[in-house]
Short mmCIF file of C-alpha atoms in Angstrom, two decimals:
data_model
loop_
_atom_site.label_atom_id
_atom_site.label_comp_id
_atom_site.label_asym_id
_atom_site.label_seq_id
_atom_site.Cartn_x
_atom_site.Cartn_y
_atom_site.Cartn_z
CA UNK P 1 -0.07 -0.04 0.09
CA UNK P 2 1.33 3.60 -1.05
CA UNK P 3 0.30 6.57 0.97
CA UNK P 4 1.31 10.24 0.76
CA UNK P 5 2.16 12.47 3.78
CA UNK P 6 -0.27 15.41 3.45
CA UNK P 7 2.03 17.44 5.79
CA UNK P 8 4.97 16.76 8.11
CA UNK P 9 6.04 19.12 10.97
CA UNK P 10 9.16 21.27 10.84
CA UNK P 11 10.51 19.45 14.02
CA UNK P 12 9.89 16.00 12.68
CA UNK P 13 11.43 17.26 9.30
CA UNK P 14 14.46 18.40 11.03
CA UNK P 15 14.94 15.08 13.31
CA UNK P 16 14.59 12.68 10.70
CA UNK P 17 18.12 13.40 9.49
CA UNK P 18 16.96 13.61 5.75
CA UNK P 19 14.80 10.63 6.05
CA UNK P 20 17.32 8.21 6.44
CA UNK P 21 16.62 6.00 9.57
CA UNK P 22 15.78 2.56 10.68
CA UNK P 23 13.62 1.33 13.52
CA UNK P 24 10.17 -0.33 14.52
CA UNK P 25 6.40 0.49 15.05
CA UNK P 26 5.99 1.67 18.68
CA UNK P 27 2.09 1.80 19.21
CA UNK P 28 -0.88 1.53 17.37
CA UNK P 29 -4.22 3.34 18.17
CA UNK P 30 -7.76 3.86 16.70
CA UNK P 31 -6.39 6.33 13.92
CA UNK P 32 -2.89 6.79 14.58
CA UNK P 33 0.40 5.16 15.32
CA UNK P 34 3.83 5.88 16.58
CA UNK P 35 7.13 4.63 15.00
CA UNK P 36 10.45 4.64 16.38
CA UNK P 37 13.15 5.75 14.07
CA UNK P 38 16.92 5.81 15.41
CA UNK P 39 15.70 7.26 18.66
CA UNK P 40 13.11 9.78 17.29
CA UNK P 41 9.23 9.07 17.74
CA UNK P 42 7.39 9.73 14.61
CA UNK P 43 3.67 10.03 15.08
CA UNK P 44 1.46 9.28 11.73
CA UNK P 45 -2.10 10.74 12.18
CA UNK P 46 -5.17 11.27 10.22
CA UNK P 47 -5.63 14.48 8.60
CA UNK P 48 -9.07 14.70 10.44
CA UNK P 49 -6.78 15.46 13.70
CA UNK P 50 -4.47 18.30 14.65
CA UNK P 51 -0.98 17.72 13.17
CA UNK P 52 1.57 16.41 15.98
CA UNK P 53 4.88 18.29 16.33
CA UNK P 54 6.38 14.78 16.27
CA UNK P 55 4.84 13.83 13.09
CA UNK P 56 3.02 13.56 9.82
CA UNK P 57 -0.49 13.44 8.56
CA UNK P 58 -2.01 10.98 5.87
CA UNK P 59 -5.70 10.70 4.65
CA UNK P 60 -8.17 9.70 6.91
CA UNK P 61 -8.92 6.64 4.85
CA UNK P 62 -5.26 5.54 4.65
CA UNK P 63 -4.81 6.14 8.56
CA UNK P 64 -7.84 3.76 9.01
CA UNK P 65 -6.19 1.09 6.61
CA UNK P 66 -2.86 1.50 8.09
CA UNK P 67 -3.68 1.11 11.54
CA UNK P 68 -5.02 -2.48 10.70
CA UNK P 69 -1.77 -3.55 8.86
CA UNK P 70 0.83 -2.94 11.25
CA UNK P 71 1.33 -3.75 14.86
CA UNK P 72 3.94 -2.63 17.69
CA UNK P 73 7.18 -4.45 16.70
CA UNK P 74 7.09 -4.34 13.02
CA UNK P 75 10.07 -3.14 11.11
CA UNK P 76 10.35 0.29 9.82
CA UNK P 77 12.66 2.27 7.50
CA UNK P 78 13.04 5.56 5.98
CA UNK P 79 15.13 5.81 2.84
CA UNK P 80 15.32 8.34 -0.06
CA UNK P 81 12.25 10.32 1.35
CA UNK P 82 10.00 7.04 1.77
CA UNK P 83 8.97 5.44 4.91
CA UNK P 84 8.34 1.78 4.69
CA UNK P 85 6.39 -0.31 7.30
CA UNK P 86 6.69 -3.85 7.06
CA UNK P 87 3.37 -4.86 8.16
CA UNK P 88 1.31 -8.14 8.16
CA UNK P 89 1.11 -9.25 4.69
CA UNK P 90 1.85 -5.91 3.20
CA UNK P 91 4.50 -3.38 2.85
CA UNK P 92 3.35 0.29 3.62
CA UNK P 93 5.28 3.00 1.73
CA UNK P 94 4.65 6.78 2.84
CA UNK P 95 6.04 9.52 0.53
CA UNK P 96 7.59 11.85 3.17
CA UNK P 97 9.74 13.89 0.76
CA UNK P 98 6.88 15.57 -1.18
CA UNK P 99 5.06 16.57 1.91
CA UNK P 100 4.67 20.30 2.57
CA UNK P 101 6.48 21.30 6.06
CA UNK P 102 4.08 22.87 8.38
CA UNK P 103 5.61 25.22 11.08
CA UNK P 104 4.95 24.16 14.68
CA UNK P 105 7.27 26.27 16.37
CA UNK P 106 5.65 28.53 19.07
CA UNK P 107 5.68 31.89 17.29
CA UNK P 108 7.91 34.89 17.87
CA UNK P 109 6.79 38.43 18.39
CA UNK P 110 8.74 41.90 18.73
CA UNK P 111 6.29 43.26 21.51
CA UNK P 112 5.05 41.85 24.61
CA UNK P 113 1.26 40.59 24.89
CA UNK P 114 -1.13 43.20 26.11
CA UNK P 115 -2.07 42.86 29.83
CA UNK P 116 -5.61 41.89 28.64
CA UNK P 117 -4.43 38.90 27.16
CA UNK P 118 -4.22 37.20 30.59
CA UNK P 119 -7.81 38.37 31.38
CA UNK P 120 -8.83 36.88 28.15
CA UNK P 121 -7.28 33.54 28.45
CA UNK P 122 -8.26 33.23 32.22
CA UNK P 123 -11.83 33.97 31.45
CA UNK P 124 -12.15 31.43 28.91
CA UNK P 125 -10.37 28.64 30.78
CA UNK P 126 -12.47 29.25 33.90
CA UNK P 127 -15.51 28.19 31.96
CA UNK P 128 -14.12 24.64 31.53
CA UNK P 129 -13.98 23.26 34.95
CA UNK P 130 -10.73 21.82 34.18
CA UNK P 131 -9.70 20.58 37.56
CA UNK P 132 -12.81 18.19 37.40
CA UNK P 133 -11.56 16.71 33.96
CA UNK P 134 -7.88 16.11 34.44
CA UNK P 135 -6.49 12.68 35.02
CA UNK P 136 -4.89 13.40 38.31
CA UNK P 137 -6.76 13.59 41.63
CA UNK P 138 -7.18 17.08 42.25
CA UNK P 139 -5.97 17.47 45.46
CA UNK P 140 -3.74 19.80 47.85
CA UNK P 141 -0.58 18.40 46.26
CA UNK P 142 -1.80 18.72 42.66
CA UNK P 143 -2.98 22.45 43.51
CA UNK P 144 0.31 23.26 44.99
CA UNK P 145 2.33 21.78 41.93
CA UNK P 146 0.19 23.94 39.45
CA UNK P 147 0.57 27.12 41.73
CA UNK P 148 4.40 26.53 41.72
CA UNK P 149 4.41 26.76 38.02
CA UNK P 150 2.16 29.74 37.95
CA UNK P 151 4.57 31.43 40.45
CA UNK P 152 7.52 31.00 38.23
CA UNK P 153 5.82 32.77 35.23
CA UNK P 154 4.23 35.25 37.41
CA UNK P 155 7.69 36.24 39.27
CA UNK P 156 9.45 36.26 35.90
CA UNK P 157 6.78 38.62 34.40
CA UNK P 158 7.22 40.77 37.41
CA UNK P 159 10.91 40.79 36.86
CA UNK P 160 10.57 41.89 33.14
CA UNK P 161 8.05 44.90 34.34
CA UNK P 162 10.49 45.90 36.94
CA UNK P 163 13.42 45.79 34.47
CA UNK P 164 11.79 48.23 32.28
CA UNK P 165 11.77 50.81 35.10
CA UNK P 166 15.03 49.90 36.58
CA UNK P 167 13.56 48.42 39.65
CA UNK P 168 15.62 45.10 40.49
CA UNK P 169 13.46 42.01 41.83
CA UNK P 170 15.06 40.53 45.03
CA UNK P 171 17.12 37.48 44.02
CA UNK P 172 15.60 35.51 46.82
CA UNK P 173 12.17 35.90 45.36
CA UNK P 174 13.48 34.46 41.94
CA UNK P 175 15.51 31.67 43.51
CA UNK P 176 12.24 30.64 45.68
CA UNK P 177 10.34 30.52 42.22
CA UNK P 178 12.67 28.28 40.48
CA UNK P 179 12.66 26.00 43.47
CA UNK P 180 8.96 25.89 43.49
CA UNK P 181 8.98 25.18 39.75
CA UNK P 182 11.43 22.42 40.47
CA UNK P 183 9.28 20.75 43.12
CA UNK P 184 6.19 21.00 40.73
CA UNK P 185 8.35 18.98 37.95
CA UNK P 186 9.38 16.45 40.49
CA UNK P 187 5.76 15.76 41.57
CA UNK P 188 4.26 15.79 38.04
CA UNK P 189 6.69 14.21 35.90
CA UNK P 190 5.48 10.61 34.98
CA UNK P 191 2.50 11.04 37.35
CA UNK P 192 -0.63 9.23 35.80
CA UNK P 193 -1.58 6.58 33.60
CA UNK P 194 -1.28 6.06 29.71
CA UNK P 195 1.17 6.74 26.95
CA UNK P 196 1.31 10.56 27.97
CA UNK P 197 0.60 10.63 31.82
CA UNK P 198 -1.49 13.55 32.98
CA UNK P 199 1.27 15.16 34.93
CA UNK P 200 3.50 15.33 31.64
CA UNK P 201 0.43 16.87 29.92
CA UNK P 202 0.27 19.65 32.46
CA UNK P 203 4.21 20.41 32.31
CA UNK P 204 3.77 20.34 28.38
CA UNK P 205 1.03 22.76 28.52
CA UNK P 206 2.75 25.12 30.86
CA UNK P 207 5.76 24.88 28.70
CA UNK P 208 3.84 26.20 25.69
CA UNK P 209 2.44 29.04 27.28
CA UNK P 210 5.74 29.99 29.08
CA UNK P 211 7.65 29.58 25.72
CA UNK P 212 4.76 31.85 24.17
CA UNK P 213 5.36 34.64 26.85
CA UNK P 214 9.05 34.30 26.47
CA UNK P 215 8.93 34.70 22.61
CA UNK P 216 7.15 37.59 23.05
CA UNK P 217 9.63 39.42 25.46
CA UNK P 218 7.41 39.05 28.63
CA UNK P 219 9.63 37.18 30.74
CA UNK P 220 12.69 38.13 32.98
CA UNK P 221 15.19 36.02 34.74
CA UNK P 222 15.34 33.45 31.93
CA UNK P 223 12.21 31.72 33.42
CA UNK P 224 11.86 29.57 29.79
CA UNK P 225 15.64 28.65 29.85
CA UNK P 226 15.61 27.92 33.60
CA UNK P 227 12.58 25.75 33.25
CA UNK P 228 13.40 23.62 30.47
CA UNK P 229 16.94 22.84 31.86
CA UNK P 230 15.35 21.79 35.24
CA UNK P 231 12.94 19.67 33.24
CA UNK P 232 15.44 18.07 30.89
CA UNK P 233 17.95 17.23 33.62
CA UNK P 234 15.30 15.11 35.30
CA UNK P 235 13.44 13.80 32.19
CA UNK P 236 15.35 10.61 31.17
CA UNK P 237 13.57 7.41 32.44
CA UNK P 238 11.23 9.12 34.47
CA UNK P 239 8.27 8.63 32.17
CA UNK P 240 7.06 6.96 28.97
CA UNK P 241 8.95 7.09 25.82
CA UNK P 242 5.88 8.88 24.00
CA UNK P 243 5.70 11.45 26.70
CA UNK P 244 9.29 12.14 26.80
CA UNK P 245 9.41 12.89 22.97
CA UNK P 246 6.44 15.50 23.46
CA UNK P 247 8.30 17.17 26.36
CA UNK P 248 11.63 17.11 24.38
CA UNK P 249 9.79 18.90 21.60
CA UNK P 250 8.15 21.19 24.10
CA UNK P 251 11.55 22.09 25.52
CA UNK P 252 12.84 22.82 21.89
CA UNK P 253 9.93 25.22 21.56
CA UNK P 254 7.33 23.19 19.49
CA UNK P 255 3.74 22.39 19.96
CA UNK P 256 1.03 20.45 18.32
CA UNK P 257 -0.93 22.29 15.80
CA UNK P 258 -4.06 22.59 17.82
CA UNK P 259 -1.96 24.64 20.29
CA UNK P 260 -0.40 26.73 17.55
CA UNK P 261 -3.80 27.58 16.38
CA UNK P 262 -5.03 28.48 19.89
CA UNK P 263 -2.00 30.89 20.35
CA UNK P 264 -2.85 32.56 16.70
CA UNK P 265 -6.47 33.02 18.17
CA UNK P 266 -5.06 34.46 21.27
CA UNK P 267 -3.11 37.02 19.13
CA UNK P 268 -6.14 38.24 17.41
CA UNK P 269 -8.04 38.27 20.74
CA UNK P 270 -11.39 36.79 19.43
CA UNK P 271 -13.27 35.23 22.34
CA UNK P 272 -15.44 32.86 20.10
CA UNK P 273 -12.49 31.78 18.04
CA UNK P 274 -10.26 31.02 21.24
CA UNK P 275 -13.51 29.20 22.72
CA UNK P 276 -13.47 26.96 19.62
CA UNK P 277 -9.83 26.26 19.73
CA UNK P 278 -10.11 25.30 23.50
CA UNK P 279 -12.84 22.81 22.71
CA UNK P 280 -10.95 21.19 19.91
CA UNK P 281 -7.96 20.86 22.48
CA UNK P 282 -10.23 19.38 25.16
CA UNK P 283 -11.36 16.57 22.75
CA UNK P 284 -7.89 15.25 22.47
CA UNK P 285 -7.30 11.91 24.32
CA UNK P 286 -9.17 10.89 27.59
CA UNK P 287 -7.97 13.73 29.59
CA UNK P 288 -4.83 14.95 27.72
CA UNK P 289 -6.59 18.08 26.56
CA UNK P 290 -7.81 19.31 30.10
CA UNK P 291 -4.59 18.16 31.74
CA UNK P 292 -2.56 20.37 29.17
CA UNK P 293 -4.81 23.30 29.11
CA UNK P 294 -4.58 23.39 33.12
CA UNK P 295 -0.76 23.63 32.58
CA UNK P 296 -1.28 26.11 29.73
CA UNK P 297 -3.26 28.25 31.94
CA UNK P 298 -0.92 28.47 34.86
CA UNK P 299 1.67 30.35 32.54
CA UNK P 300 -1.08 33.12 32.39
CA UNK P 301 -1.77 33.05 36.21
CA UNK P 302 -4.88 30.72 35.73
CA UNK P 303 -5.15 28.65 38.94
CA UNK P 304 -8.57 27.17 39.72
CA UNK P 305 -8.70 26.13 43.32
#
């Protein structure tokens, strides 16, 4: 069977080393699958779903057929721009080289977001009852971990505001914020069930929001660099291979297409459009959407206690 990749993410295109790699099918789902190629996890999804920062999309009918032809452990090889999956009774060939590359890097900007951005994001998220929809028990420890992430963002933004008028932020306050975020990472990383545990989805969502603020020049004291360094230092072996792949992509400044579209809607400031984007993310996985949005909101100061 031959398929065309309709789109490939820029992160996947760079990491597949000119599409020369070998490996095996890692995991298969109802309409998508993951392939491990020389240590890089490639996601193959349906065009009906948002493009993963780790992967490619194929036509919906092709995705449905593909998941019935392969199983975990089947051999995979990418050569000369073609990915071959050696499935049960058939070899699937997917043309990668002709696929348009879609940018899933969190966007840059030359000016910081307006103050109303926080109000807009928090107002929309408050309508979703996220703590009741996440995959972790919403207990005191979970709330404290979320607050630790939110505090890092808040202190960093205060440092940026203070820097504009030449007023230093006490170093002790900054150090305390980093220690709190480190404790949050320690508690959340790998916590929960599934291929992307809920705690990891919270960390990924927070990183997306924090990266957006950093790339818009709204953070001081290098909160983005500090957060990603703390996470990458403890990441190896602490969670699933799938979750680790997404966290590494986030630390490199990438996000799935649904988050990139949400950020674009936030830039425009349209309430109705933002609401629609949030609903799209909420529909992802069993609780992954809610988990990720809870972390995303923390970067903007949203904590629903």
